[in-house]
Amino acid sequence: MSSASKTIAPQAAILPLVFQQAVDQADVAISITDTRANILYVNPAFCRVTGYDTSEVVGHNESILSNKTTPPEVYKSLWQKLARGESWSGTLVNKRKDGSKYLADLTITPVTDAGGEVVNYLGMHRDITEMHRLECQVKNQKALIESVVDAAPMVIALLDADDKVVLDNSAYKTLMADLGMIEPASLLLASIRSELAHEETAARNDGYLFLDREVRVERPGVNAPRWFSCSGVRVHEDDDRADAFFANEGRSYLLLVAKDITTVRAQQEKARMAALQAVMADESRVNVLRESLSAAVFQLEGPLNMISSAVGMLTRREGTTSPKAVALGEAVRMGEEALTGLRTMIPAQSVEAESVVNANELLRDVLDVSTGRLLGAGIRVTWKPQAVLPALRGYPNKLRSLFKALIDNAIEAMSVRGWRERELTVTSHALLGSVEVIIEDSGPGIPPELQLKVFEPFFTTRRQGGDGGRHLGTGLSAAQQVAMDHGGSIEIDAAHTHGCRVRIVLPVQRDHG
Ligand code: FAD
């Protein structure tokens, strides 16, 4: 106890001197006034900031610094607070001795005597003109950038590391309303990322994560899709939190810019559709030829096999020189020759390169190509696509043939004379790791006992020759083969009783092994 009081005594003795030196040397402008703001003391920093010497301000009121442009309400609130014995902090417009103005960030604290009575005021202020100028500059720049971004005729969004949109422009908001309040950035990015997942892309060295990626956006109930050319840039921001001052790792954002290129793409699409129509018509002709020849071979093989076994029986019974056996044997040989000839005439399947495909796009192609037939048959089409589907690797022509076979079947099924309900619904969804397409018609449907049989080669529910022998029933078996080639499946929904509902599931990633 005694040792503590021993150490306090010398400190108490030097404290007033230390305080005096600290106040004198402080870099903040300090003044001490009486209770009416008449200046009693100013430190050297006060003189530096205001341009006045000590002798020029001591005895004067602090209002000597007022530029008379600070609104009176500010002073009113200042004095009201001081009158309550509280400190006041705020910004005032001050004037230096030379008449130049500066912004003072001022704090006034009442100083009380031992009885709690306010006897003085302590004022501390800093010139914050430069800081204010910089703040204004940043604010103005931000406002300028925001108005430019807002007026830009492209969709712009800034996303944080969790893909949350932290900033967007009015074109973005308009697109969002158009898409039924679905976040456009999520749609566009999902599509781009699913495409990138299929590509072996080297890291870009131009700062872009992706550049001019075209994304097709479907809108349920709207016939024409929209197209966007998207680019993405990584943007880095310094971390402004106090604890990040010495270890600033910053935050990373993705700036997504999407340009609406629907008009340009619509033109390109028109030309592409015309070419596709010709290719598909050609392919369809070749397929019909392949189907007809395969069916002819299949149908001839049966009787030929029967004759062949009859020849065997005759030879066993009557010997190899039996005239009947010889004649029939010759007929079998000629038949087999004819079959071989027919087999060589079956056109080979066209070899197609695998590529990144979008099921919505292919379905749209097929619906567009089939428009004439659908209108002719008086069929109402409902197109219910998922706005953006993940891309998959596949054979575009084969997949188009698959969808076309199913849509052709639906058209034929509903074209029965007198059938009134003629509706075709085409739906697409993204499932976990795959894409699901549902093609549904309001026709007579397929009886449950035939729902598996229809996938057998050469099976048909139509009467032979009923359509001029054009369709011999390889459509569904070929469609199933295409689905299997893509690692997927195709099935008829047994639970669906009103018409026929076919479900195709195609995996996004396929095991090539
Ligand atoms: P008014 O505010 O009406 O002032 C008229 C006079 O009355 C002034 O002498 C004022 O000090 C005094 N006064 C007004 N209300 C009260 C009250 N409720 N109680 C006691 N006196 C009152 N002003 C600046 O513009 N710049 C500064 O840097 C600045 N520093 C200050 C530092 C301290 C420590 C204090 C106490 C005040 C400071 N002031 C400052 C406020 C200043 O005293 C004036 O109130 C202000 O400048 C406006 O003066 P005015 O003559 O335009 O009008």
XYZ file of C-alpha atoms and ligand atoms in Angstrom:
566
model
C 0.000 0.000 0.000
C 2.726 2.378 1.029
C 4.811 1.449 -2.008
C 1.805 2.202 -4.319
C 1.291 5.664 -2.832
C 5.030 6.239 -3.213
C 4.826 5.638 -6.979
C 1.629 7.723 -7.437
C 3.006 10.838 -5.800
C 5.705 11.677 -8.368
C 3.270 10.883 -11.271
C 0.649 13.291 -9.875
C 3.333 15.889 -9.642
C 4.312 15.667 -13.303
C 0.792 15.108 -14.730
C -0.209 18.777 -15.314
C 3.050 19.289 -17.191
C 2.535 16.148 -19.272
C -1.055 17.174 -20.093
C 0.137 20.649 -21.071
C 2.810 19.166 -23.371
C 0.404 16.596 -24.824
C -2.217 19.252 -25.644
C 0.428 21.611 -27.039
C 1.924 18.939 -29.258
C -1.305 17.240 -30.311
C -1.976 17.267 -34.032
C -5.652 18.106 -33.520
C -6.769 21.774 -33.155
C -7.660 22.230 -29.480
C -9.336 25.236 -27.865
C -10.627 25.841 -24.353
C -13.377 28.436 -23.856
C -15.540 29.852 -21.123
C -19.204 28.911 -21.043
C -20.060 31.508 -23.712
C -17.447 30.164 -26.115
C -14.949 32.924 -25.549
C -11.519 31.464 -26.263
C -9.110 31.101 -23.294
C -6.510 28.793 -24.813
C -5.568 27.395 -28.232
C -2.810 24.918 -29.075
C -0.286 25.295 -31.946
C -2.300 22.894 -34.158
C -5.301 25.276 -33.810
C -3.095 28.109 -35.087
C -1.836 25.936 -37.970
C -5.356 24.971 -39.033
C -6.989 28.419 -38.665
C -4.043 30.657 -39.614
C -4.579 32.803 -36.492
C -1.886 33.449 -33.892
C -2.773 32.700 -30.290
C -2.955 36.399 -29.480
C -5.384 36.995 -32.339
C -8.009 34.554 -31.031
C -7.666 34.426 -27.238
C -10.406 36.644 -25.820
C -12.486 36.302 -29.002
C -15.537 34.107 -29.485
C -15.279 30.843 -31.364
C -17.718 32.372 -33.851
C -14.640 34.150 -35.254
C -14.180 30.901 -37.178
C -17.740 30.778 -38.484
C -18.144 31.283 -42.212
C -21.770 32.174 -41.530
C -22.911 29.480 -43.971
C -23.489 26.703 -41.445
C -27.286 26.552 -40.981
C -28.444 28.163 -37.667
C -30.207 24.883 -36.710
C -26.773 23.243 -36.437
C -25.605 25.805 -33.896
C -28.963 25.535 -32.151
C -28.594 21.791 -31.669
C -24.927 22.329 -30.631
C -25.866 24.750 -27.868
C -28.890 22.659 -26.809
C -26.656 19.653 -26.232
C -24.020 21.693 -24.415
C -26.767 23.205 -22.256
C -27.759 19.671 -21.197
C -24.140 19.053 -20.176
C -23.563 16.676 -23.117
C -20.803 16.573 -25.732
C -21.545 17.607 -29.313
C -19.899 16.393 -32.495
C -20.525 17.583 -35.988
C -19.231 19.317 -39.080
C -19.117 23.105 -39.525
C -17.996 25.362 -42.369
C -15.110 27.426 -40.952
C -13.188 30.357 -42.328
C -9.412 30.802 -41.826
C -7.739 34.114 -41.128
C -6.931 34.433 -44.865
C -10.620 33.973 -45.732
C -10.271 30.448 -47.145
C -12.932 27.988 -46.080
C -12.531 24.545 -44.634
C -14.711 21.858 -43.162
C -14.188 21.363 -39.439
C -14.991 18.043 -37.850
C -15.579 19.384 -34.337
C -16.214 17.803 -30.936
C -17.090 20.047 -27.991
C -16.982 18.586 -24.486
C -18.186 20.415 -21.367
C -15.582 20.628 -18.566
C -17.065 20.588 -15.059
C -15.656 21.706 -11.724
C -15.588 19.614 -8.542
C -19.245 20.512 -7.904
C -20.357 19.279 -11.356
C -20.863 22.801 -12.711
C -19.845 23.416 -16.356
C -17.014 25.896 -16.215
C -15.356 25.525 -19.612
C -15.742 23.923 -23.003
C -13.046 21.878 -24.685
C -13.167 22.053 -28.475
C -11.199 19.700 -30.762
C -11.412 19.924 -34.499
C -9.759 18.649 -37.642
C -9.740 19.972 -41.182
C -11.625 17.272 -43.123
C -11.976 19.242 -46.386
C -9.781 16.823 -48.349
C -11.471 13.744 -46.931
C -14.856 15.234 -47.796
C -13.651 16.004 -51.314
C -12.545 12.405 -51.773
C -15.816 11.090 -50.340
C -17.758 13.308 -52.749
C -15.576 12.147 -55.614
C -16.258 8.486 -54.756
C -19.984 9.184 -54.328
C -20.132 11.078 -57.633
C -18.196 8.365 -59.443
C -20.485 5.704 -57.969
C -23.579 7.665 -59.041
C -22.086 8.159 -62.502
C -21.171 4.481 -62.879
C -24.612 3.448 -61.600
C -26.386 5.687 -64.087
C -24.188 4.479 -66.965
C -24.703 0.834 -65.939
C -28.416 1.437 -65.525
C -28.744 3.071 -68.915
C -26.624 0.401 -70.653
C -28.683 -1.579 -73.152
C -27.376 -4.863 -71.750
C -28.137 -6.986 -68.721
C -25.510 -6.377 -66.033
C -25.204 -8.053 -62.634
C -22.490 -8.286 -60.023
C -22.501 -11.562 -58.085
C -20.710 -12.449 -54.873
C -18.875 -15.713 -54.197
C -22.210 -17.434 -53.397
C -23.704 -16.289 -56.722
C -25.920 -13.803 -54.907
C -26.667 -10.717 -56.986
C -25.305 -7.701 -55.095
C -25.804 -5.135 -57.853
C -27.878 -5.118 -61.027
C -29.172 -2.675 -63.634
C -32.624 -1.894 -64.945
C -32.235 -4.190 -67.985
C -31.555 -7.016 -65.507
C -34.693 -6.163 -63.517
C -36.778 -6.060 -66.696
C -35.488 -9.484 -67.765
C -36.224 -10.856 -64.297
C -39.839 -9.648 -64.557
C -40.002 -11.213 -68.026
C -38.865 -14.560 -66.664
C -41.535 -14.605 -63.963
C -39.163 -13.338 -61.247
C -36.602 -16.096 -61.778
C -33.085 -14.720 -61.170
C -31.643 -14.318 -64.731
C -28.039 -14.589 -63.487
C -28.714 -18.080 -62.063
C -30.237 -19.228 -65.361
C -27.486 -17.832 -67.563
C -24.680 -19.069 -65.312
C -26.212 -22.545 -64.947
C -26.288 -22.883 -68.708
C -22.747 -21.549 -69.246
C -21.314 -23.711 -66.457
C -23.029 -26.834 -67.761
C -21.496 -26.151 -71.179
C -18.068 -25.430 -69.703
C -18.262 -28.692 -67.762
C -18.237 -30.524 -71.105
C -15.275 -28.622 -72.454
C -11.613 -28.813 -71.754
C -11.049 -25.089 -71.628
C -7.627 -23.670 -70.924
C -7.581 -20.775 -68.438
C -8.049 -17.505 -70.318
C -5.378 -14.860 -69.977
C -7.519 -11.899 -71.036
C -9.203 -11.501 -67.626
C -12.482 -13.032 -68.780
C -13.858 -16.175 -67.160
C -15.947 -16.662 -70.271
C -16.502 -14.478 -73.317
C -19.428 -14.166 -75.747
C -21.107 -17.403 -74.672
C -24.497 -17.687 -76.329
C -27.323 -18.795 -74.066
C -30.826 -19.621 -75.175
C -33.553 -18.744 -72.688
C -36.982 -20.295 -73.121
C -40.022 -18.634 -71.667
C -42.990 -20.868 -70.863
C -45.991 -19.941 -72.970
C -43.920 -17.704 -75.248
C -43.155 -19.104 -78.636
C -39.839 -17.500 -79.443
C -36.834 -18.090 -77.194
C -34.473 -15.257 -76.296
C -30.759 -15.357 -76.925
C -28.034 -13.724 -74.881
C -24.351 -13.343 -75.533
C -22.749 -13.537 -72.085
C -19.340 -12.552 -70.771
C -18.020 -12.840 -67.237
C -15.123 -11.075 -65.537
C -13.730 -11.636 -62.059
C -13.710 -8.385 -60.046
C -11.674 -8.021 -56.876
C -12.622 -5.746 -53.991
C -10.501 -4.819 -50.962
C -11.957 -5.859 -47.626
C -12.928 -2.693 -45.741
C -13.418 -4.350 -42.340
C -11.072 -3.239 -39.546
C -9.783 -6.746 -38.854
C -8.782 -7.108 -42.502
C -6.535 -4.002 -42.366
C -3.287 -5.970 -42.108
C -4.466 -9.198 -43.703
C -6.481 -7.991 -46.628
C -7.560 -10.959 -48.682
C -10.396 -9.021 -50.271
C -13.553 -10.312 -51.861
C -14.049 -11.647 -55.308
C -17.089 -10.879 -57.480
C -18.275 -11.986 -60.869
C -19.394 -9.266 -63.254
C -21.893 -10.788 -65.664
C -22.760 -8.894 -68.837
C -25.410 -10.330 -71.151
C -26.276 -8.781 -74.505
C -29.660 -9.596 -76.024
C -28.889 -10.993 -79.478
C -32.363 -12.403 -80.137
C -32.906 -10.402 -83.345
C -29.598 -11.474 -84.883
C -30.123 -15.063 -83.773
C -33.690 -15.095 -85.125
C -32.300 -14.352 -88.597
C -29.629 -17.025 -88.244
C -32.253 -19.440 -86.919
C -34.444 -18.883 -89.972
C -31.588 -19.851 -92.283
C -30.614 -22.768 -90.031
C -34.197 -24.052 -89.915
C -34.460 -24.009 -93.706
C -31.242 -26.051 -93.963
C -32.323 -28.337 -91.129
C -35.695 -28.929 -92.729
C -33.955 -30.145 -95.890
C -31.530 -32.333 -93.899
C -34.297 -33.831 -91.787
C -36.515 -34.493 -94.807
C -33.578 -36.245 -96.431
C -32.837 -38.227 -93.307
C -36.455 -39.144 -92.937
C -36.498 -40.477 -96.529
C -33.368 -42.524 -95.836
C -34.876 -43.797 -92.575
C -38.084 -44.859 -94.331
C -35.994 -46.652 -96.931
C -33.897 -48.314 -94.205
C -37.048 -49.273 -92.280
C -38.772 -50.655 -95.392
C -35.756 -52.668 -96.534
C -35.059 -53.969 -93.003
C -38.694 -54.975 -92.649
C -38.657 -56.648 -96.075
C -35.530 -58.592 -95.071
C -37.128 -59.489 -91.748
C -40.351 -60.619 -93.430
C -38.535 -62.680 -96.096
C -36.240 -64.378 -93.586
C -39.177 -66.235 -91.984
C -40.511 -68.099 -95.040
C -36.963 -68.670 -96.339
C -36.019 -70.341 -93.056
C -39.129 -72.514 -93.319
C -38.273 -73.586 -96.894
C -34.701 -74.224 -95.812
C -35.833 -76.626 -93.062
C -38.227 -78.295 -95.564
C -35.226 -78.894 -97.881
C -33.399 -80.477 -94.932
C -36.333 -82.768 -94.197
C -36.716 -83.767 -97.888
C -32.992 -84.497 -98.223
C -33.073 -86.679 -95.118
C -36.166 -88.512 -96.373
C -35.516 -88.752 -100.150
C -31.762 -88.225 -100.449
C -29.707 -85.350 -101.803
C -30.637 -86.139 -105.406
C -34.354 -85.740 -104.788
C -35.580 -83.430 -107.587
C -37.946 -81.637 -105.111
C -35.086 -81.108 -102.658
C -32.799 -79.884 -105.430
C -35.426 -77.449 -106.805
C -36.310 -76.125 -103.357
C -32.594 -75.898 -102.445
C -32.052 -73.804 -105.539
C -35.009 -71.573 -104.545
C -33.449 -71.133 -101.052
C -30.087 -70.256 -102.574
C -31.661 -67.688 -104.871
C -33.739 -66.324 -102.004
C -30.626 -65.944 -99.862
C -28.849 -64.210 -102.702
C -31.787 -61.839 -103.020
C -31.690 -61.227 -99.240
C -27.961 -60.476 -99.370
C -28.666 -58.070 -102.218
C -31.409 -56.414 -100.184
C -29.175 -56.150 -97.103
C -26.474 -54.357 -99.076
C -29.092 -51.912 -100.279
C -30.007 -50.863 -96.718
C -28.471 -47.392 -96.406
C -25.841 -47.177 -93.689
C -26.508 -45.068 -90.595
C -24.900 -41.666 -91.076
C -21.866 -41.187 -88.871
C -22.372 -38.229 -86.614
C -19.893 -36.451 -84.377
C -20.761 -36.088 -80.723
C -21.173 -32.510 -79.535
C -22.571 -30.404 -76.709
C -26.323 -30.198 -77.232
C -29.274 -28.561 -75.615
C -32.478 -30.614 -75.510
C -34.694 -27.495 -75.603
C -33.050 -26.408 -78.819
C -33.483 -29.814 -80.440
C -37.129 -30.058 -79.345
C -37.734 -26.597 -80.735
C -36.150 -27.630 -84.034
C -38.423 -30.642 -84.286
C -41.548 -28.641 -83.358
C -40.622 -26.001 -85.936
C -40.019 -28.604 -88.622
C -43.332 -30.297 -87.755
C -45.376 -27.062 -87.686
C -46.972 -27.777 -91.077
C -48.118 -31.278 -90.121
C -49.318 -30.162 -86.682
C -51.370 -27.306 -88.148
C -52.682 -29.563 -90.904
C -53.906 -32.067 -88.316
C -55.460 -29.290 -86.211
C -53.266 -30.127 -83.210
C -52.810 -27.530 -80.488
C -49.240 -27.542 -79.179
C -48.281 -26.574 -75.634
C -44.547 -26.027 -75.186
C -43.482 -26.094 -71.537
C -39.698 -25.929 -71.463
C -37.516 -25.340 -68.456
C -36.125 -21.837 -69.077
C -32.524 -23.066 -69.317
C -31.560 -26.729 -69.454
C -28.111 -28.111 -68.629
C -26.174 -28.983 -71.757
C -25.392 -32.629 -72.505
C -23.050 -34.450 -74.840
C -24.855 -36.208 -77.619
C -25.644 -36.713 -81.269
C -27.916 -33.854 -82.340
C -29.339 -35.498 -85.465
C -30.061 -38.762 -83.692
C -31.772 -36.929 -80.834
C -33.830 -34.883 -83.286
C -34.898 -38.135 -84.995
C -35.858 -39.544 -81.586
C -38.048 -36.535 -80.751
C -39.425 -36.431 -84.285
C -40.392 -40.108 -84.197
C -42.355 -39.506 -80.983
C -44.026 -36.353 -82.281
C -44.851 -38.084 -85.599
C -46.399 -40.968 -83.654
C -48.457 -38.497 -81.600
C -49.656 -36.703 -84.758
C -50.636 -39.998 -86.369
C -52.379 -41.241 -83.242
C -54.507 -38.087 -83.006
C -55.196 -37.948 -86.734
C -57.682 -40.814 -86.514
C -60.831 -39.736 -88.316
C -63.376 -38.293 -85.897
C -60.885 -37.887 -83.021
C -61.672 -34.523 -81.519
C -59.151 -33.954 -78.732
C -55.950 -32.982 -80.480
C -53.420 -31.642 -78.032
C -49.692 -32.145 -77.902
C -47.729 -31.091 -74.826
C -43.948 -31.055 -74.845
C -42.229 -30.473 -71.506
C -38.591 -30.340 -70.461
C -37.065 -30.415 -66.985
C -33.654 -30.608 -65.436
C -33.504 -33.507 -63.004
C -30.573 -34.308 -60.758
C -27.822 -35.099 -63.281
C -30.144 -35.545 -66.219
C -32.654 -33.910 -68.513
C -36.222 -35.168 -68.757
C -38.436 -34.625 -71.781
C -42.119 -35.530 -71.757
C -44.118 -35.800 -74.957
C -47.783 -36.172 -74.258
C -50.725 -36.460 -76.667
C -54.463 -36.635 -76.178
C -54.905 -39.463 -78.673
C -56.350 -42.947 -78.042
C -53.180 -44.045 -76.188
C -51.433 -47.443 -76.245
C -53.178 -50.351 -74.465
C -51.220 -51.514 -71.359
C -50.495 -54.956 -72.865
C -48.728 -53.312 -75.814
C -46.736 -50.692 -73.920
C -43.579 -52.838 -73.875
C -44.191 -54.540 -77.214
C -44.215 -51.237 -79.113
C -40.463 -50.972 -78.547
C -39.848 -54.239 -80.419
C -38.429 -53.828 -83.941
C -41.053 -53.940 -86.717
C -43.943 -53.856 -84.273
C -46.792 -51.586 -85.282
C -50.271 -50.946 -83.964
C -51.282 -49.726 -87.403
C -52.817 -52.010 -89.959
C -50.287 -53.087 -92.527
C -50.626 -51.086 -95.693
C -53.026 -48.684 -93.966
C -50.664 -45.828 -94.649
C -49.316 -47.121 -97.888
C -46.682 -49.229 -96.108
C -44.765 -46.068 -95.273
C -44.520 -46.779 -91.576
C -43.587 -50.277 -90.601
C -42.979 -49.776 -86.904
C -39.276 -49.367 -86.342
C -39.832 -45.796 -85.015
C -40.036 -46.577 -81.285
C -37.359 -49.263 -81.333
C -35.004 -46.854 -83.130
C -35.949 -44.096 -80.669
C -35.154 -46.425 -77.783
C -31.805 -47.233 -79.382
C -30.979 -43.514 -79.605
C -31.919 -42.987 -75.933
C -29.710 -45.955 -74.991
C -26.843 -44.624 -77.136
C -27.007 -41.543 -74.908
C -27.008 -43.613 -71.723
C -30.652 -42.691 -71.219
C -34.056 -44.301 -71.298
C -37.456 -43.959 -72.855
C -40.685 -45.283 -71.392
C -44.420 -45.034 -71.793
C -46.127 -43.789 -68.651
C -48.431 -46.691 -67.721
C -50.252 -44.563 -65.162
C -51.287 -42.063 -67.818
C -54.713 -43.045 -69.124
C -55.710 -40.007 -71.140
C -53.712 -40.403 -74.357
C -50.067 -41.380 -74.574
C -47.304 -39.957 -72.388
C -43.706 -40.791 -73.289
C -40.891 -39.908 -70.913
C -37.304 -39.626 -72.140
C -34.475 -39.243 -69.644
C -30.989 -38.288 -70.872
C -28.053 -38.054 -68.475
C -25.998 -34.855 -68.523
C -22.725 -36.738 -67.983
C -22.299 -40.087 -69.608
C -19.991 -42.913 -68.645
C -18.092 -43.581 -71.861
C -16.547 -46.744 -70.535
P -24.864 32.356 -32.325
O -24.704 30.871 -32.277
O -26.247 32.812 -32.058
O -23.849 32.996 -31.381
C -24.024 34.214 -30.788
C -23.192 34.262 -29.546
O -23.836 33.594 -28.482
C -21.887 33.532 -29.704
O -21.017 34.197 -28.873
C -22.139 32.158 -29.178
O -20.997 31.536 -28.781
C -23.096 32.466 -28.014
N -24.121 31.497 -27.738
C -25.126 31.099 -28.535
N -25.942 30.203 -27.907
C -25.424 30.087 -26.661
C -25.789 29.363 -25.510
N -26.889 28.516 -25.527
N -25.029 29.436 -24.415
C -23.930 30.239 -24.387
N -23.545 30.975 -25.444
C -24.275 30.935 -26.538
N -18.532 27.787 -34.320
C -18.018 27.788 -35.553
O -18.612 28.296 -36.494
N -16.788 27.198 -35.751
C -16.065 26.628 -34.746
O -14.994 26.112 -34.961
C -16.630 26.636 -33.462
N -15.956 26.102 -32.399
C -16.521 26.140 -31.160
C -15.788 25.602 -30.086
C -16.320 25.644 -28.798
C -15.528 25.055 -27.637
C -17.592 26.207 -28.582
C -18.150 26.230 -27.173
C -18.288 26.779 -29.625
C -17.783 26.753 -30.923
N -18.470 27.290 -32.004
C -17.901 27.259 -33.256
C -19.803 27.805 -31.906
C -19.770 29.324 -31.779
O -19.608 29.638 -30.423
C -21.046 30.008 -32.291
O -22.162 29.501 -31.636
C -21.221 29.821 -33.793
O -20.043 30.168 -34.434
C -22.336 30.706 -34.349
O -22.105 31.983 -34.006
P -23.051 33.146 -34.432
O -22.423 34.408 -33.994
O -23.279 33.016 -35.915
O -24.460 32.902 -33.730
